[in-house]
Amino acid sequence: MNPPFLEVKGITKSFGGLHAVSDVSFTLKRDEVVGLIGPNGAGKTTLLRLITGILKPDSGTIKFKGKRITGLKIWDIVNLGIAGTFQNMRPFRRLPIIANVMVSCLSPRAMKRGEWVKRIEAKAMDALEFSGISDMALEKASTLSQGDLKRLEIARAVATEPELLLLDEPFGGLSPAETELMAKSVKRLHKGGRFGRLHSEGPAMVIIEHKLQQLMKIADRIIVLNYGTIVTDCSPQEVVVNKDVIECYLGEGGT
Ligand SMILES: Nc1ncnc2c1ncn2[C@@H]1O[C@H](COP(=O)(O)OP(=O)(O)OP(=O)(O)O)[C@@H](O)[C@H]1O
Ligand SMILES: [Mg+2]
């Protein structure tokens, strides 16, 4: 039997005395989109940072396609095919927008097919078109609004051609119309096929979002986190009627 595509097993991370993520386990299939929701401070971002290798867990293991990735360097994890976007956006502000994305295209993973600068530029442009800011490609990244910075982050992650894409609040800072567009793009990316020359098979995804209505349209499955532990792991239809979820999350004014 094939190992799970992603297997998170008994992952725990504390900051001082605070258990940000406690004994979290779940698996993800190659073709799945999982929504990760929960109140502020639930541990969602921490969990994503543990998967990408930005944080090291106190205990537990993470395996990607059967290979243990806990303890690997971020760069090695990207090269295995995992990329993410983060709440704190950190572009190279003094470089043009397109150069920010070209840096992602230069990862050995993206380079291994023997491409060079022109093709890399075209690829970066595809990623910018995907996220909707290709018309600004030559502007400095420092000129971008918060919403457009988010788009740049997504373009940078997508340009590494991940098999697993982790998105931390991709709709944060976007207007309702922009959110709608971004949701469509994310769905299209997952379905694979047409996205410039990139991605014949779309990536599996874990998406953290507070905009639940939009998330429910994209996700096959929802994991609800509260106080660092999984409250439930079920379908989007089940989650909206789950008593524990309503109590811990929707009861606090979620959308
Ligand atoms: N680097 C850190 N140092 C200390 N505490 C941290 C650190 N990162 C996160 N925390 C704490 O861990 C807990 C979980 O934080 P996390 O950012 O994972 O929550 P979240 O579910 O992403 O919340 P939000 O919806 O507000 O983004 C919070 O109490 C937070 O203050
Ligand atoms: Mg967060």
mmCIF file of C-alpha atoms and ligand atoms in Angstrom:
data_model
loop_
_atom_site.group_PDB
_atom_site.id
_atom_site.type_symbol
_atom_site.label_atom_id
_atom_site.label_comp_id
_atom_site.label_asym_id
_atom_site.label_seq_id
_atom_site.Cartn_x
_atom_site.Cartn_y
_atom_site.Cartn_z
ATOM 1 C CA MET A 1 0.000 0.000 0.000
ATOM 2 C CA ASN A 2 1.259 3.496 -0.809
ATOM 3 C CA PRO A 3 2.130 5.684 2.203
ATOM 4 C CA PRO A 4 -0.158 8.695 2.788
ATOM 5 C CA PHE A 5 0.733 11.734 0.665
ATOM 6 C CA LEU A 6 1.151 13.804 3.825
ATOM 7 C CA GLU A 7 1.138 12.244 7.276
ATOM 8 C CA VAL A 8 1.234 14.411 10.386
ATOM 9 C CA LYS A 9 1.573 12.249 13.482
ATOM 10 C CA GLY A 10 1.435 13.403 17.099
ATOM 11 C CA ILE A 11 2.900 16.826 16.381
ATOM 12 C CA THR A 12 3.413 19.055 19.399
ATOM 13 C CA LYS A 13 4.894 22.545 19.658
ATOM 14 C CA SER A 14 5.031 24.737 22.732
ATOM 15 C CA PHE A 15 6.245 28.296 23.158
ATOM 16 C CA GLY A 16 7.316 28.579 26.801
ATOM 17 C CA GLY A 17 4.389 27.124 28.722
ATOM 18 C CA LEU A 18 1.914 27.640 25.884
ATOM 19 C CA HIS A 19 0.896 24.542 23.933
ATOM 20 C CA ALA A 20 0.358 26.097 20.497
ATOM 21 C CA VAL A 21 -0.058 22.681 18.801
ATOM 22 C CA SER A 22 -0.738 19.568 20.925
ATOM 23 C CA ASP A 23 -0.533 16.027 19.593
ATOM 24 C CA VAL A 24 -2.059 16.819 16.194
ATOM 25 C CA SER A 25 -2.409 13.964 13.700
ATOM 26 C CA PHE A 26 -3.986 13.877 10.266
ATOM 27 C CA THR A 27 -3.300 12.648 6.759
ATOM 28 C CA LEU A 28 -3.853 14.257 3.400
ATOM 29 C CA LYS A 29 -4.436 12.571 0.048
ATOM 30 C CA ARG A 30 -2.713 13.650 -3.160
ATOM 31 C CA ASP A 31 -5.904 15.053 -4.657
ATOM 32 C CA GLU A 32 -7.312 16.749 -1.563
ATOM 33 C CA VAL A 33 -7.900 20.321 -0.513
ATOM 34 C CA VAL A 34 -8.176 20.623 3.251
ATOM 35 C CA GLY A 35 -9.442 23.747 4.963
ATOM 36 C CA LEU A 36 -7.872 24.470 8.339
ATOM 37 C CA ILE A 37 -10.076 26.655 10.512
ATOM 38 C CA GLY A 38 -10.388 27.692 14.120
ATOM 39 C CA PRO A 39 -10.448 30.781 16.343
ATOM 40 C CA ASN A 40 -7.550 33.222 16.598
ATOM 41 C CA GLY A 41 -4.613 31.648 18.392
ATOM 42 C CA ALA A 42 -5.864 28.086 17.743
ATOM 43 C CA GLY A 43 -2.483 27.026 16.341
ATOM 44 C CA LYS A 44 -3.268 27.013 12.607
ATOM 45 C CA THR A 45 -0.294 29.074 11.475
ATOM 46 C CA THR A 46 2.008 27.187 13.832
ATOM 47 C CA LEU A 47 0.875 23.883 12.309
ATOM 48 C CA LEU A 48 1.579 25.137 8.780
ATOM 49 C CA ARG A 49 4.990 26.437 9.842
ATOM 50 C CA LEU A 50 5.800 23.027 11.284
ATOM 51 C CA ILE A 51 4.966 21.342 7.962
ATOM 52 C CA THR A 52 7.128 23.762 5.962
ATOM 53 C CA GLY A 53 10.066 23.338 8.350
ATOM 54 C CA ILE A 54 10.140 26.956 9.538
ATOM 55 C CA LEU A 55 9.490 25.589 13.030
ATOM 56 C CA LYS A 56 10.769 22.332 14.479
ATOM 57 C CA PRO A 57 8.262 20.283 16.488
ATOM 58 C CA ASP A 58 8.966 19.334 20.123
ATOM 59 C CA SER A 59 7.714 15.849 19.293
ATOM 60 C CA GLY A 60 5.894 13.976 16.552
ATOM 61 C CA THR A 61 6.743 13.280 12.926
ATOM 62 C CA ILE A 62 5.724 14.597 9.541
ATOM 63 C CA LYS A 63 6.122 12.420 6.469
ATOM 64 C CA PHE A 64 5.680 13.533 2.872
ATOM 65 C CA LYS A 65 5.145 10.674 0.403
ATOM 66 C CA GLY A 66 6.533 8.302 3.031
ATOM 67 C CA LYS A 67 9.721 10.324 3.629
ATOM 68 C CA ARG A 68 10.284 11.846 7.033
ATOM 69 C CA ILE A 69 10.630 15.618 6.625
ATOM 70 C CA THR A 70 10.760 16.636 10.293
ATOM 71 C CA GLY A 71 14.151 18.210 10.892
ATOM 72 C CA LEU A 72 14.885 18.923 7.213
ATOM 73 C CA LYS A 73 15.877 22.448 6.115
ATOM 74 C CA ILE A 74 13.137 24.634 4.600
ATOM 75 C CA TRP A 75 14.936 24.667 1.248
ATOM 76 C CA ASP A 76 15.069 20.854 1.124
ATOM 77 C CA ILE A 77 11.376 20.686 1.921
ATOM 78 C CA VAL A 78 10.611 23.114 -0.939
ATOM 79 C CA ASN A 79 12.659 20.909 -3.233
ATOM 80 C CA LEU A 80 10.601 17.895 -2.247
ATOM 81 C CA GLY A 81 7.548 19.782 -3.495
ATOM 82 C CA ILE A 82 6.021 21.643 -0.549
ATOM 83 C CA ALA A 83 5.527 25.417 -0.663
ATOM 84 C CA GLY A 84 3.501 27.823 1.397
ATOM 85 C CA THR A 85 2.436 31.402 1.908
ATOM 86 C CA PHE A 86 2.466 33.053 5.283
ATOM 87 C CA GLN A 87 0.615 35.636 7.295
ATOM 88 C CA ASN A 88 3.752 37.772 7.599
ATOM 89 C CA MET A 89 4.672 38.685 4.044
ATOM 90 C CA ARG A 90 8.350 39.255 3.415
ATOM 91 C CA PRO A 91 9.074 40.080 -0.243
ATOM 92 C CA PHE A 92 12.355 41.551 -1.514
ATOM 93 C CA ARG A 93 10.860 45.041 -1.421
ATOM 94 C CA ARG A 94 13.530 46.770 -3.483
ATOM 95 C CA LEU A 95 13.407 44.214 -6.297
ATOM 96 C CA PRO A 96 10.820 44.362 -9.083
ATOM 97 C CA ILE A 97 7.779 42.166 -8.491
ATOM 98 C CA ILE A 98 8.718 39.774 -11.267
ATOM 99 C CA ALA A 99 12.230 39.305 -9.833
ATOM 100 C CA ASN A 100 10.653 38.250 -6.526
ATOM 101 C CA VAL A 101 8.905 35.444 -8.351
ATOM 102 C CA MET A 102 11.932 34.575 -10.498
ATOM 103 C CA VAL A 103 13.815 33.800 -7.293
ATOM 104 C CA SER A 104 11.259 31.037 -6.637
ATOM 105 C CA CYS A 105 11.658 29.765 -10.196
ATOM 106 C CA LEU A 106 15.384 29.381 -9.555
ATOM 107 C CA SER A 107 14.887 26.623 -6.984
ATOM 108 C CA PRO A 108 16.644 23.434 -8.106
ATOM 109 C CA ARG A 109 13.218 21.802 -8.161
ATOM 110 C CA ALA A 110 11.914 24.224 -10.774
ATOM 111 C CA MET A 111 15.257 24.352 -12.629
ATOM 112 C CA LYS A 112 15.816 20.655 -13.049
ATOM 113 C CA ARG A 113 14.155 20.609 -16.420
ATOM 114 C CA GLY A 114 17.002 22.684 -17.823
ATOM 115 C CA GLU A 115 15.254 26.035 -18.190
ATOM 116 C CA TRP A 116 17.116 29.297 -18.176
ATOM 117 C CA VAL A 117 16.452 33.019 -17.788
ATOM 118 C CA LYS A 118 13.909 33.672 -20.559
ATOM 119 C CA ARG A 119 11.913 30.645 -19.662
ATOM 120 C CA ILE A 120 12.199 31.506 -15.991
ATOM 121 C CA GLU A 121 10.892 34.982 -16.712
ATOM 122 C CA ALA A 122 7.981 33.499 -18.666
ATOM 123 C CA LYS A 123 7.289 31.132 -15.824
ATOM 124 C CA ALA A 124 7.375 33.940 -13.270
ATOM 125 C CA MET A 125 4.936 35.833 -15.476
ATOM 126 C CA ASP A 126 2.600 32.826 -15.548
ATOM 127 C CA ALA A 127 2.634 32.779 -11.764
ATOM 128 C CA LEU A 128 1.915 36.531 -11.639
ATOM 129 C CA GLU A 129 -0.901 36.132 -14.154
ATOM 130 C CA PHE A 130 -2.309 33.376 -12.001
ATOM 131 C CA SER A 131 -2.375 35.624 -8.962
ATOM 132 C CA GLY A 132 -3.604 38.641 -10.936
ATOM 133 C CA ILE A 133 -0.729 41.156 -10.706
ATOM 134 C CA SER A 134 1.132 40.563 -13.974
ATOM 135 C CA ASP A 135 0.396 44.130 -15.136
ATOM 136 C CA MET A 136 2.602 45.377 -12.286
ATOM 137 C CA ALA A 137 5.470 42.929 -12.901
ATOM 138 C CA LEU A 138 8.171 45.593 -13.306
ATOM 139 C CA GLU A 139 7.170 47.789 -10.355
ATOM 140 C CA LYS A 140 9.119 47.548 -7.100
ATOM 141 C CA ALA A 141 7.564 45.144 -4.610
ATOM 142 C CA SER A 142 7.540 48.001 -2.063
ATOM 143 C CA THR A 143 4.746 49.673 -4.089
ATOM 144 C CA LEU A 144 2.236 46.859 -3.514
ATOM 145 C CA SER A 145 -0.867 47.159 -1.339
ATOM 146 C CA GLN A 146 -1.486 44.539 1.381
ATOM 147 C CA GLY A 147 -3.897 42.635 -0.868
ATOM 148 C CA ASP A 148 -1.458 42.648 -3.779
ATOM 149 C CA LEU A 149 1.403 41.573 -1.491
ATOM 150 C CA LYS A 150 -0.726 38.547 -0.693
ATOM 151 C CA ARG A 151 -0.978 37.858 -4.414
ATOM 152 C CA LEU A 152 2.790 38.151 -4.759
ATOM 153 C CA GLU A 153 3.260 35.618 -1.942
ATOM 154 C CA ILE A 154 0.940 33.205 -3.715
ATOM 155 C CA ALA A 155 2.766 33.698 -7.016
ATOM 156 C CA ARG A 156 6.095 32.993 -5.288
ATOM 157 C CA ALA A 157 4.812 29.750 -3.775
ATOM 158 C CA VAL A 158 3.138 28.591 -6.975
ATOM 159 C CA ALA A 159 6.285 29.289 -9.009
ATOM 160 C CA THR A 160 8.144 26.508 -7.166
ATOM 161 C CA GLU A 161 5.629 24.099 -8.761
ATOM 162 C CA PRO A 162 4.633 22.478 -5.472
ATOM 163 C CA GLU A 163 2.804 19.194 -5.111
ATOM 164 C CA LEU A 164 1.545 20.415 -1.758
ATOM 165 C CA LEU A 165 0.595 24.070 -1.395
ATOM 166 C CA LEU A 166 -0.025 25.519 2.066
ATOM 167 C CA LEU A 167 -1.904 28.819 2.086
ATOM 168 C CA ASP A 168 -2.224 30.912 5.248
ATOM 169 C CA GLU A 169 -5.261 33.166 4.788
ATOM 170 C CA PRO A 170 -5.011 33.642 1.014
ATOM 171 C CA PHE A 171 -8.114 35.851 1.052
ATOM 172 C CA GLY A 172 -6.928 38.052 3.918
ATOM 173 C CA GLY A 173 -6.875 41.725 2.949
ATOM 174 C CA LEU A 174 -8.772 41.095 -0.302
ATOM 175 C CA SER A 175 -12.105 42.750 -1.138
ATOM 176 C CA PRO A 176 -15.143 40.478 -1.712
ATOM 177 C CA ALA A 177 -14.690 40.739 -5.494
ATOM 178 C CA GLU A 178 -10.944 40.024 -5.232
ATOM 179 C CA THR A 179 -11.652 37.128 -2.877
ATOM 180 C CA GLU A 180 -14.048 35.642 -5.416
ATOM 181 C CA LEU A 181 -11.391 35.881 -8.134
ATOM 182 C CA MET A 182 -8.652 34.435 -5.930
ATOM 183 C CA ALA A 183 -10.923 31.568 -4.838
ATOM 184 C CA LYS A 184 -11.560 30.735 -8.482
ATOM 185 C CA SER A 185 -7.836 30.858 -9.292
ATOM 186 C CA VAL A 186 -6.973 28.593 -6.357
ATOM 187 C CA LYS A 187 -9.619 26.097 -7.414
ATOM 188 C CA ARG A 188 -8.375 26.191 -11.013
ATOM 189 C CA LEU A 189 -4.807 25.660 -9.839
ATOM 190 C CA HIS A 190 -5.868 22.600 -7.837
ATOM 191 C CA LYS A 191 -7.697 21.129 -10.806
ATOM 192 C CA GLY A 192 -4.438 21.357 -12.754
ATOM 193 C CA GLY A 193 -4.128 21.717 -16.513
ATOM 194 C CA ARG A 194 -4.288 25.249 -17.732
ATOM 195 C CA PHE A 195 -2.161 27.654 -15.713
ATOM 196 C CA GLY A 196 0.237 29.059 -18.268
ATOM 197 C CA ARG A 197 2.844 26.373 -18.795
ATOM 198 C CA LEU A 198 2.864 25.370 -15.140
ATOM 199 C CA HIS A 199 1.255 22.406 -13.372
ATOM 200 C CA SER A 200 -0.129 19.566 -15.412
ATOM 201 C CA GLU A 201 -1.433 18.126 -12.139
ATOM 202 C CA GLY A 202 -2.572 20.675 -9.563
ATOM 203 C CA PRO A 203 -1.165 20.592 -6.028
ATOM 204 C CA ALA A 204 -2.885 19.180 -2.951
ATOM 205 C CA MET A 205 -3.648 22.050 -0.592
ATOM 206 C CA VAL A 206 -4.051 22.986 3.038
ATOM 207 C CA ILE A 207 -5.780 26.347 3.282
ATOM 208 C CA ILE A 208 -6.183 28.374 6.484
ATOM 209 C CA GLU A 209 -9.065 30.812 6.137
ATOM 210 C CA HIS A 210 -11.422 32.807 8.293
ATOM 211 C CA LYS A 211 -13.644 33.524 5.269
ATOM 212 C CA LEU A 212 -15.514 30.269 5.672
ATOM 213 C CA GLN A 213 -18.095 30.681 2.930
ATOM 214 C CA GLN A 214 -15.391 30.929 0.286
ATOM 215 C CA LEU A 215 -13.309 28.184 1.859
ATOM 216 C CA MET A 216 -16.227 25.750 1.926
ATOM 217 C CA LYS A 217 -16.542 26.081 -1.853
ATOM 218 C CA ILE A 218 -12.945 24.973 -2.377
ATOM 219 C CA ALA A 219 -12.237 22.475 0.407
ATOM 220 C CA ASP A 220 -13.043 18.751 0.257
ATOM 221 C CA ARG A 221 -12.497 18.433 3.978
ATOM 222 C CA ILE A 222 -12.251 20.753 6.967
ATOM 223 C CA ILE A 223 -10.038 20.337 10.017
ATOM 224 C CA VAL A 224 -11.047 22.483 12.977
ATOM 225 C CA LEU A 225 -8.347 23.390 15.458
ATOM 226 C CA ASN A 226 -8.888 24.921 18.906
ATOM 227 C CA TYR A 227 -6.308 25.375 21.663
ATOM 228 C CA GLY A 228 -3.797 23.457 19.530
ATOM 229 C CA THR A 229 -5.879 20.295 19.166
ATOM 230 C CA ILE A 230 -8.179 18.954 16.465
ATOM 231 C CA VAL A 231 -11.850 19.483 17.364
ATOM 232 C CA THR A 232 -13.139 17.735 14.266
ATOM 233 C CA ASP A 233 -12.018 16.549 10.833
ATOM 234 C CA CYS A 234 -15.014 16.221 8.540
ATOM 235 C CA SER A 235 -16.727 17.378 5.341
ATOM 236 C CA PRO A 236 -17.672 21.052 4.842
ATOM 237 C CA GLN A 237 -21.345 20.030 5.058
ATOM 238 C CA GLU A 238 -20.829 18.362 8.426
ATOM 239 C CA VAL A 239 -18.700 21.128 9.901
ATOM 240 C CA VAL A 240 -21.375 23.823 9.737
ATOM 241 C CA VAL A 241 -23.772 21.736 11.847
ATOM 242 C CA ASN A 242 -21.168 20.377 14.285
ATOM 243 C CA LYS A 243 -22.033 21.468 17.840
ATOM 244 C CA ASP A 244 -18.426 21.602 19.069
ATOM 245 C CA VAL A 245 -17.408 23.730 16.100
ATOM 246 C CA ILE A 246 -20.267 26.151 16.549
ATOM 247 C CA GLU A 247 -19.296 26.474 20.192
ATOM 248 C CA CYS A 248 -15.548 27.006 19.723
ATOM 249 C CA TYR A 249 -15.545 28.948 16.526
ATOM 250 C CA LEU A 250 -18.752 30.275 15.036
ATOM 251 C CA GLY A 251 -19.881 31.313 18.506
ATOM 252 C CA GLU A 252 -16.999 33.779 18.573
ATOM 253 C CA GLY A 253 -18.313 35.739 15.615
ATOM 254 C CA GLY A 254 -16.736 33.828 12.714
ATOM 255 C CA THR A 255 -18.024 34.577 9.245
HETATM 256 N N1 LIG B 1 6.898 32.417 17.717
HETATM 257 C C1 LIG B 1 6.029 32.390 18.734
HETATM 258 N N2 LIG B 1 6.430 32.651 19.998
HETATM 259 C C2 LIG B 1 5.561 32.611 21.029
HETATM 260 N N3 LIG B 1 4.254 32.314 20.908
HETATM 261 C C3 LIG B 1 3.789 32.045 19.678
HETATM 262 C C4 LIG B 1 4.653 32.074 18.523
HETATM 263 N N4 LIG B 1 3.916 31.774 17.432
HETATM 264 C C5 LIG B 1 2.658 31.573 17.879
HETATM 265 N N5 LIG B 1 2.575 31.729 19.198
HETATM 266 C C6 LIG B 1 1.373 31.547 20.040
HETATM 267 O O1 LIG B 1 0.848 30.262 19.733
HETATM 268 C C7 LIG B 1 -0.567 30.300 19.693
HETATM 269 C C8 LIG B 1 -1.024 29.814 18.316
HETATM 270 O O2 LIG B 1 -0.690 30.820 17.363
HETATM 271 P P1 LIG B 1 -0.981 30.692 15.817
HETATM 272 O O3 LIG B 1 -0.356 31.863 15.169
HETATM 273 O O4 LIG B 1 -0.585 29.349 15.354
HETATM 274 O O5 LIG B 1 -2.569 30.821 15.791
HETATM 275 P P2 LIG B 1 -3.564 30.908 14.532
HETATM 276 O O6 LIG B 1 -4.552 29.807 14.708
HETATM 277 O O7 LIG B 1 -2.824 30.983 13.291
HETATM 278 O O8 LIG B 1 -4.313 32.298 14.837
HETATM 279 P P3 LIG B 1 -4.838 33.449 13.808
HETATM 280 O O9 LIG B 1 -6.176 32.973 13.307
HETATM 281 O O10 LIG B 1 -4.991 34.641 14.701
HETATM 282 O O11 LIG B 1 -3.815 33.631 12.743
HETATM 283 C C9 LIG B 1 -0.991 31.711 20.004
HETATM 284 O O12 LIG B 1 -1.304 31.780 21.410
HETATM 285 C C10 LIG B 1 0.266 32.531 19.706
HETATM 286 O O13 LIG B 1 0.340 33.696 20.507
HETATM 287 MG MG MG B 2 -2.614 32.347 11.818
#
